[in-house]
Short mmCIF file of C-alpha atoms and ligand atoms in Angstrom, two decimals:
data_model
loop_
_atom_site.label_atom_id
_atom_site.label_comp_id
_atom_site.label_asym_id
_atom_site.label_seq_id
_atom_site.Cartn_x
_atom_site.Cartn_y
_atom_site.Cartn_z
CA MET E 1 26.63 90.35 76.40
CA ARG E 2 30.11 91.34 75.29
CA ALA E 3 29.77 94.89 76.67
CA CYS E 4 28.52 93.42 79.89
CA PHE E 5 31.58 91.20 80.10
CA LEU E 6 33.94 94.11 79.43
CA ILE E 7 32.21 96.28 81.99
CA SER E 8 32.46 93.58 84.61
CA ILE E 9 36.17 93.13 83.92
CA LEU E 10 36.69 96.88 84.20
CA ALA E 11 34.72 97.03 87.43
CA CYS E 12 36.69 94.14 88.78
CA LEU E 13 40.00 95.80 87.99
CA LEU E 14 38.90 99.09 89.51
CA LEU E 15 37.24 97.76 92.61
CA THR E 16 39.00 94.61 93.66
CA GLY E 17 42.30 94.61 91.89
CA CYS E 18 42.05 91.35 89.93
CA ALA E 19 45.81 91.31 89.59
CA ALA E 20 46.22 90.82 93.34
CA ASN E 21 48.40 87.87 94.19
CA PRO E 22 46.30 85.32 96.05
CA LEU E 23 49.15 84.49 98.41
CA THR E 24 49.58 88.05 99.49
CA ASP E 25 45.96 89.14 99.49
CA LYS E 26 45.52 90.09 103.10
CA SER E 27 41.81 90.74 102.73
CA GLN E 28 40.79 87.12 102.28
CA PRO E 29 43.61 84.96 103.56
CA ASP E 30 41.53 81.93 104.42
CA LYS E 31 39.71 81.77 101.10
CA VAL E 32 43.01 81.39 99.31
CA LEU E 33 44.23 78.29 101.08
CA PRO E 34 41.67 76.56 103.25
CA ARG E 35 42.93 75.81 106.73
CA SER E 36 41.85 72.22 106.35
CA ASP E 37 44.62 71.53 103.89
CA PRO E 38 48.14 71.78 105.31
CA PHE E 39 49.28 69.58 102.39
CA ALA E 40 48.39 72.37 99.96
CA ARG E 41 50.04 74.94 102.22
CA ASN E 42 53.20 72.84 102.42
CA LYS E 43 53.55 73.13 98.65
CA LEU E 44 54.26 76.84 99.11
CA LEU E 45 57.47 75.80 100.84
CA THR E 46 58.47 73.32 98.11
CA LYS E 47 61.90 74.88 97.48
CA SER E 48 62.94 77.07 100.35
CA ILE E 49 66.09 78.43 101.91
CA ASN E 50 67.09 79.30 105.48
CA LEU E 51 68.12 82.88 106.16
CA GLY E 52 70.49 81.57 108.81
CA ASN E 53 72.84 83.70 110.95
CA PHE E 54 70.90 86.94 110.50
CA LEU E 55 68.12 87.39 113.08
CA GLU E 56 69.24 84.33 115.03
CA ALA E 57 72.56 85.95 116.02
CA PRO E 58 72.46 87.50 119.51
CA ASN E 59 72.03 90.80 117.65
CA GLU E 60 71.68 91.12 113.88
CA GLY E 61 75.17 91.71 112.48
CA ASP E 62 77.02 89.92 115.29
CA TRP E 63 77.66 86.97 113.00
CA GLY E 64 78.74 89.13 110.06
CA LEU E 65 75.42 89.30 108.21
CA LYS E 66 72.61 91.83 107.92
CA LEU E 67 69.47 91.31 105.91
CA LYS E 68 69.06 93.35 102.75
CA ALA E 69 65.92 93.78 100.66
CA SER E 70 67.91 92.71 97.60
CA TYR E 71 68.51 89.25 99.12
CA PHE E 72 64.79 88.52 99.01
CA ASP E 73 64.55 89.74 95.42
CA SER E 74 67.46 87.55 94.40
CA ILE E 75 66.15 84.46 96.21
CA ALA E 76 62.78 84.82 94.50
CA ALA E 77 64.36 85.53 91.11
CA LYS E 78 66.37 82.32 91.31
CA GLY E 79 63.17 80.33 91.76
CA PHE E 80 62.96 79.54 95.46
CA SER E 81 59.41 79.42 96.78
CA GLY E 82 59.99 80.32 100.40
CA VAL E 83 62.34 81.41 103.17
CA ARG E 84 62.73 80.10 106.71
CA ILE E 85 63.72 82.92 109.02
CA PRO E 86 65.38 81.74 112.24
CA VAL E 87 64.77 84.39 114.90
CA ARG E 88 66.24 84.61 118.40
CA PHE E 89 63.12 86.21 119.90
CA SER E 90 64.09 85.05 123.38
CA ALA E 91 67.03 87.49 123.49
CA HIS E 92 64.90 90.53 122.70
CA THR E 93 62.24 90.71 125.39
CA ALA E 94 61.65 92.51 128.65
CA ALA E 95 63.08 90.59 131.60
CA ASP E 96 59.76 90.19 133.38
CA SER E 97 56.31 88.89 132.56
CA PRO E 98 54.68 89.38 130.08
CA PHE E 99 58.13 89.40 128.41
CA THR E 100 57.20 92.01 125.84
CA ILE E 101 59.25 91.68 122.65
CA ASN E 102 61.34 94.76 121.92
CA THR E 103 59.42 96.88 119.42
CA ASP E 104 62.33 97.63 117.10
CA PHE E 105 63.25 93.98 116.94
CA MET E 106 59.69 92.87 116.21
CA ASP E 107 59.46 95.55 113.52
CA ARG E 108 62.62 94.18 111.94
CA VAL E 109 61.10 90.68 111.82
CA VAL E 110 57.93 92.13 110.29
CA TRP E 111 60.08 93.99 107.75
CA ALA E 112 61.75 90.69 106.78
CA VAL E 113 58.40 88.92 106.39
CA ASP E 114 57.13 91.85 104.30
CA GLN E 115 60.17 91.60 102.03
CA ALA E 116 59.42 87.93 101.48
CA GLU E 117 55.78 88.63 100.76
CA ARG E 118 56.63 91.42 98.36
CA ASN E 119 58.47 88.75 96.38
CA ASN E 120 55.72 86.12 96.69
CA LEU E 121 57.93 84.01 98.92
CA ALA E 122 56.29 81.97 101.66
CA THR E 123 57.85 82.63 105.07
CA ILE E 124 58.50 80.52 108.14
CA VAL E 125 58.87 82.54 111.32
CA ASP E 126 61.04 80.17 113.35
CA LEU E 127 61.78 80.48 117.08
CA HIS E 128 65.50 79.74 117.04
CA HIS E 129 68.36 79.51 119.54
CA TYR E 130 66.18 79.69 122.63
CA GLN E 131 69.06 78.23 124.66
CA GLU E 132 67.60 78.89 128.11
CA ILE E 133 64.57 76.69 127.49
CA PHE E 134 66.77 73.68 126.75
CA ALA E 135 68.57 74.09 130.09
CA ASP E 136 65.53 74.83 132.25
CA PRO E 137 62.22 74.34 130.43
CA GLN E 138 59.87 74.84 133.36
CA ASN E 139 61.45 78.14 134.28
CA GLU E 140 61.08 79.38 130.71
CA LYS E 141 57.61 78.13 129.96
CA ALA E 142 55.71 81.35 130.68
CA LYS E 143 58.10 83.31 128.46
CA PHE E 144 57.92 80.71 125.70
CA LEU E 145 54.12 80.86 125.60
CA SER E 146 54.14 84.64 125.83
CA LEU E 147 56.45 84.80 122.81
CA TRP E 148 53.95 82.78 120.81
CA ARG E 149 51.02 84.89 121.99
CA GLN E 150 52.84 88.00 120.77
CA ILE E 151 54.09 86.53 117.48
CA ALA E 152 50.68 85.13 116.54
CA THR E 153 48.99 88.38 117.49
CA ARG E 154 51.38 90.30 115.26
CA PHE E 155 51.00 88.02 112.21
CA LYS E 156 47.44 86.75 112.53
CA ASP E 157 46.17 88.99 109.74
CA TYR E 158 48.94 88.02 107.35
CA PRO E 159 48.15 85.69 104.47
CA ALA E 160 48.36 81.95 104.81
CA SER E 161 51.82 81.99 103.22
CA VAL E 162 53.24 82.84 106.65
CA PHE E 163 54.02 79.79 108.81
CA TYR E 164 54.90 79.47 112.49
CA GLU E 165 57.65 77.09 113.58
CA ILE E 166 57.23 76.53 117.28
CA LEU E 167 60.86 75.83 118.25
CA ASN E 168 64.07 74.94 116.46
CA GLU E 169 65.72 71.68 117.52
CA PRO E 170 64.45 71.02 121.05
CA HIS E 171 66.98 68.98 123.06
CA ASP E 172 68.64 68.50 126.46
CA LYS E 173 66.16 69.00 129.37
CA LEU E 174 63.41 69.75 126.90
CA ASP E 175 63.10 66.01 126.36
CA ALA E 176 60.45 64.20 124.36
CA SER E 177 57.77 64.01 127.05
CA THR E 178 58.29 67.62 128.20
CA TRP E 179 58.30 68.78 124.58
CA ASN E 180 54.93 67.11 123.90
CA VAL E 181 53.36 69.11 126.71
CA PHE E 182 55.03 72.39 125.69
CA LEU E 183 54.04 71.83 122.10
CA ASN E 184 50.42 71.23 122.98
CA ASP E 185 50.37 74.39 125.12
CA ALA E 186 52.08 76.47 122.42
CA ILE E 187 49.56 75.31 119.82
CA ASN E 188 46.68 76.24 122.15
CA THR E 189 48.29 79.63 122.76
CA VAL E 190 48.59 80.33 119.04
CA ARG E 191 45.09 79.08 118.32
CA ALA E 192 43.59 81.33 121.00
CA VAL E 193 44.49 84.30 118.78
CA ASP E 194 45.04 82.81 115.34
CA SER E 195 43.14 79.92 113.81
CA LEU E 196 44.49 80.46 110.30
CA HIS E 197 48.22 79.95 110.07
CA THR E 198 49.88 76.59 109.65
CA ILE E 199 52.11 75.48 112.51
CA ILE E 200 55.37 73.61 111.93
CA VAL E 201 56.73 71.16 114.50
CA GLY E 202 59.73 68.88 114.80
CA THR E 203 61.07 66.33 117.26
CA ALA E 204 62.79 66.72 120.62
CA GLY E 205 65.97 64.99 119.40
CA TRP E 206 67.51 68.10 117.84
CA GLY E 207 64.75 67.97 115.21
CA GLY E 208 66.12 64.72 113.84
CA ILE E 209 64.33 61.52 112.96
CA SER E 210 65.43 59.44 115.93
CA ASP E 211 62.72 60.88 118.21
CA MET E 212 59.92 60.77 115.66
CA ASN E 213 58.03 58.04 117.42
CA SER E 214 57.89 59.96 120.69
CA LEU E 215 56.40 63.06 119.12
CA GLU E 216 52.74 63.68 119.96
CA ILE E 217 51.02 66.32 117.90
CA PRO E 218 47.48 66.87 119.24
CA ALA E 219 45.16 64.82 117.04
CA THR E 220 42.60 67.62 117.05
CA GLU E 221 45.03 69.99 115.35
CA GLN E 222 45.12 69.28 111.64
CA ASN E 223 46.74 72.48 110.45
CA VAL E 224 50.28 71.28 111.08
CA ILE E 225 53.35 70.37 109.04
CA PHE E 226 55.91 67.94 110.42
CA THR E 227 59.53 69.05 109.97
CA PHE E 228 62.84 67.20 110.33
CA HIS E 229 66.48 68.17 109.92
CA TYR E 230 68.92 66.01 108.03
CA TYR E 231 72.71 66.18 108.26
CA GLU E 232 73.72 62.55 107.70
CA PRO E 233 76.44 61.40 107.49
CA PHE E 234 77.22 63.95 110.22
CA HIS E 235 80.99 63.38 109.92
CA PHE E 236 80.70 64.51 106.33
CA THR E 237 78.29 67.46 106.70
CA HIS E 238 79.85 68.85 109.88
CA GLN E 239 83.55 68.27 109.21
CA GLY E 240 85.59 71.12 110.65
CA ALA E 241 82.50 72.80 112.13
CA GLU E 242 83.81 75.08 114.88
CA TRP E 243 80.74 74.43 117.08
CA VAL E 244 81.12 70.63 117.01
CA ASP E 245 83.87 69.24 119.27
CA GLY E 246 86.29 66.91 117.55
CA SER E 247 85.00 67.67 114.07
CA ASP E 248 88.48 68.60 112.78
CA ALA E 249 89.27 64.89 112.82
CA TRP E 250 86.63 64.39 110.12
CA LEU E 251 88.20 66.86 107.66
CA GLY E 252 88.68 65.28 104.27
CA THR E 253 85.57 63.07 104.52
CA LYS E 254 84.00 62.82 101.09
CA TRP E 255 80.57 61.83 99.88
CA GLN E 256 80.99 59.95 96.64
CA GLY E 257 77.40 58.96 96.01
CA THR E 258 77.99 55.20 96.17
CA SER E 259 74.93 52.96 96.34
CA ASP E 260 75.53 52.37 100.06
CA GLU E 261 75.70 56.10 100.72
CA LYS E 262 72.56 56.73 98.70
CA ASN E 263 70.65 53.85 100.24
CA LYS E 264 71.25 55.19 103.73
CA ILE E 265 69.56 58.46 102.77
CA ILE E 266 66.73 56.69 100.95
CA LEU E 267 66.05 54.49 103.99
CA ASP E 268 66.13 57.39 106.44
CA PHE E 269 63.67 59.34 104.32
CA PHE E 270 61.53 56.24 103.92
CA GLN E 271 61.12 56.12 107.70
CA VAL E 272 59.95 59.73 107.70
CA LYS E 273 57.56 59.05 104.88
CA ALA E 274 56.11 56.04 106.69
CA TRP E 275 55.68 58.06 109.90
CA ALA E 276 54.01 60.87 107.98
CA GLN E 277 51.61 58.51 106.23
CA THR E 278 50.63 56.86 109.48
CA HIS E 279 50.00 60.23 111.10
CA ASN E 280 48.62 61.92 108.00
CA ARG E 281 50.96 64.92 108.19
CA PRO E 282 52.74 66.75 105.36
CA VAL E 283 56.54 66.91 105.66
CA LEU E 284 59.07 69.71 105.41
CA LEU E 285 62.76 68.91 105.41
CA GLY E 286 63.47 72.12 107.28
CA GLU E 287 67.29 72.02 107.34
CA PHE E 288 69.95 70.13 105.42
CA GLY E 289 73.36 71.18 104.16
CA ALA E 290 77.06 70.39 104.17
CA TYR E 291 79.54 72.82 105.74
CA SER E 292 81.99 74.70 103.53
CA LYS E 293 84.97 72.78 104.91
CA ALA E 294 83.86 69.72 102.93
CA ASP E 295 85.04 69.60 99.33
CA MET E 296 82.69 71.29 96.90
CA GLU E 297 82.26 68.26 94.63
CA SER E 298 81.02 66.12 97.52
CA ARG E 299 78.75 68.92 98.77
CA ILE E 300 77.17 69.22 95.36
CA ARG E 301 76.63 65.47 95.03
CA TRP E 302 75.15 65.15 98.53
CA THR E 303 72.93 68.25 98.26
CA SER E 304 71.62 67.19 94.90
CA PHE E 305 70.81 63.69 96.10
CA VAL E 306 69.06 64.88 99.25
CA VAL E 307 66.94 67.27 97.19
CA GLN E 308 66.01 64.54 94.72
CA THR E 309 65.09 62.13 97.50
CA ALA E 310 62.96 64.71 99.33
CA GLN E 311 61.15 65.65 96.15
CA ALA E 312 60.55 62.03 95.20
CA ASP E 313 58.96 61.59 98.63
CA SER E 314 56.74 64.70 98.15
CA MET E 315 58.51 66.62 100.88
CA SER E 316 59.09 70.35 100.80
CA TRP E 317 62.61 71.44 101.70
CA ALA E 318 64.57 74.39 103.06
CA TYR E 319 68.33 74.40 102.51
CA TRP E 320 70.61 75.38 105.41
CA GLU E 321 71.60 78.12 104.56
CA PHE E 322 71.77 81.23 102.40
CA ALA E 323 74.96 83.22 103.00
CA SER E 324 77.06 81.87 105.85
CA GLY E 325 79.18 78.73 106.44
CA PHE E 326 76.92 76.45 104.38
CA GLY E 327 76.02 79.31 102.10
CA VAL E 328 74.87 79.04 98.54
CA PHE E 329 75.33 82.81 98.21
CA ASP E 330 78.57 84.71 98.69
CA PRO E 331 77.71 87.97 100.50
CA GLN E 332 81.21 89.43 99.93
CA ASN E 333 80.85 89.32 96.17
CA ASP E 334 77.07 89.51 96.16
CA SER E 335 76.92 86.45 93.95
CA TRP E 336 75.51 82.93 93.97
CA ARG E 337 77.74 79.87 94.19
CA LYS E 338 76.40 78.51 90.96
CA PRO E 339 77.20 74.76 91.19
CA LEU E 340 75.65 74.56 94.66
CA LEU E 341 72.66 76.58 93.54
CA GLN E 342 72.27 74.20 90.64
CA ALA E 343 72.31 71.24 92.97
CA LEU E 344 69.28 72.81 94.68
CA LEU E 345 67.50 74.17 91.65
CA PRO E 346 68.71 72.23 88.61
C1 BGC O 1 71.76 75.70 114.05
C2 BGC O 1 72.98 76.32 113.41
C3 BGC O 1 73.85 75.26 112.80
C4 BGC O 1 73.04 74.36 111.92
C5 BGC O 1 73.87 73.23 111.42
C6 BGC O 1 71.07 74.93 113.02
O1 BGC O 1 69.85 74.49 113.50
O2 BGC O 1 70.95 76.69 114.54
O3 BGC O 1 73.68 77.05 114.36
O4 BGC O 1 74.82 75.89 112.01
O5 BGC O 1 71.91 73.88 112.58
O6 BGC O 1 74.55 72.61 112.46
#
């Protein structure tokens, strides 16, 4: 009996590699996390961080940052469970149909996903900064769908710890009703090649909560996570932000953590929770953060309270962002900003 047991363990180690990590076992991705349970999948993203300003710059490096393998190691070592990787795919394709994604660029995205996987980090591949589609959706639709056909084809055999986020912060001419149609078509495009991976979708109002009630996720598609972005109070989180007109006037705004300030956040999150319960969708707070021009004490208080509220509401979260203007990591000194990190991971 005992010998039999030992032999079977030995055989198992030799043949199947019992030590294989279930999240990164490419041979049986669907067995690990059944596609019927996006709530279980969402847990992989429980404590995530955005790798902002890397692959979402017009070209990697243009915004002062290049990805390094060591960043992924460090993120995992600190205890994050996942990374959201914003990618400006739209700027790296052939000009004409079928809008083939540049091979070197796609390989770089694959490299980044592989680094995450090597560290057992879940990964969101996020279509980011597709500016042209916000100005002229109909003209961009074929390219948008072609991007998703190519991305899903490239990652379809990856484990279930890879997620697809259809589009960051739709807005402008990509209004709520247009977005519902585009979303439906993008989901169908992904599903034509990939029935496994969980899809992440947000609202047409810059991914915020104001447009939640106009969002229509096809009822037949269960393998979806709802995402929202949270930067309230905006005058606090975006004070002095160079890309927001007039934001210099908000410099000096603090967040003290008064009951009124906290209640506003609790109520906003309550609305999201209520929406999610009605629609039976898991929730990812996909971006939140306060810009470095706010005072550090306020940033820490606000970040910590947002994290606590999200967790109390069973939401996963992804902090905006790793190493740039909101950064919890200082790339110059290769070191973490400890108090901010502690606000995220106490
Ligand atoms: C945008 C970033 C911006 C951040 C906070 C993101 O979705 O892509 O450019 O820094 O939101 O405003």
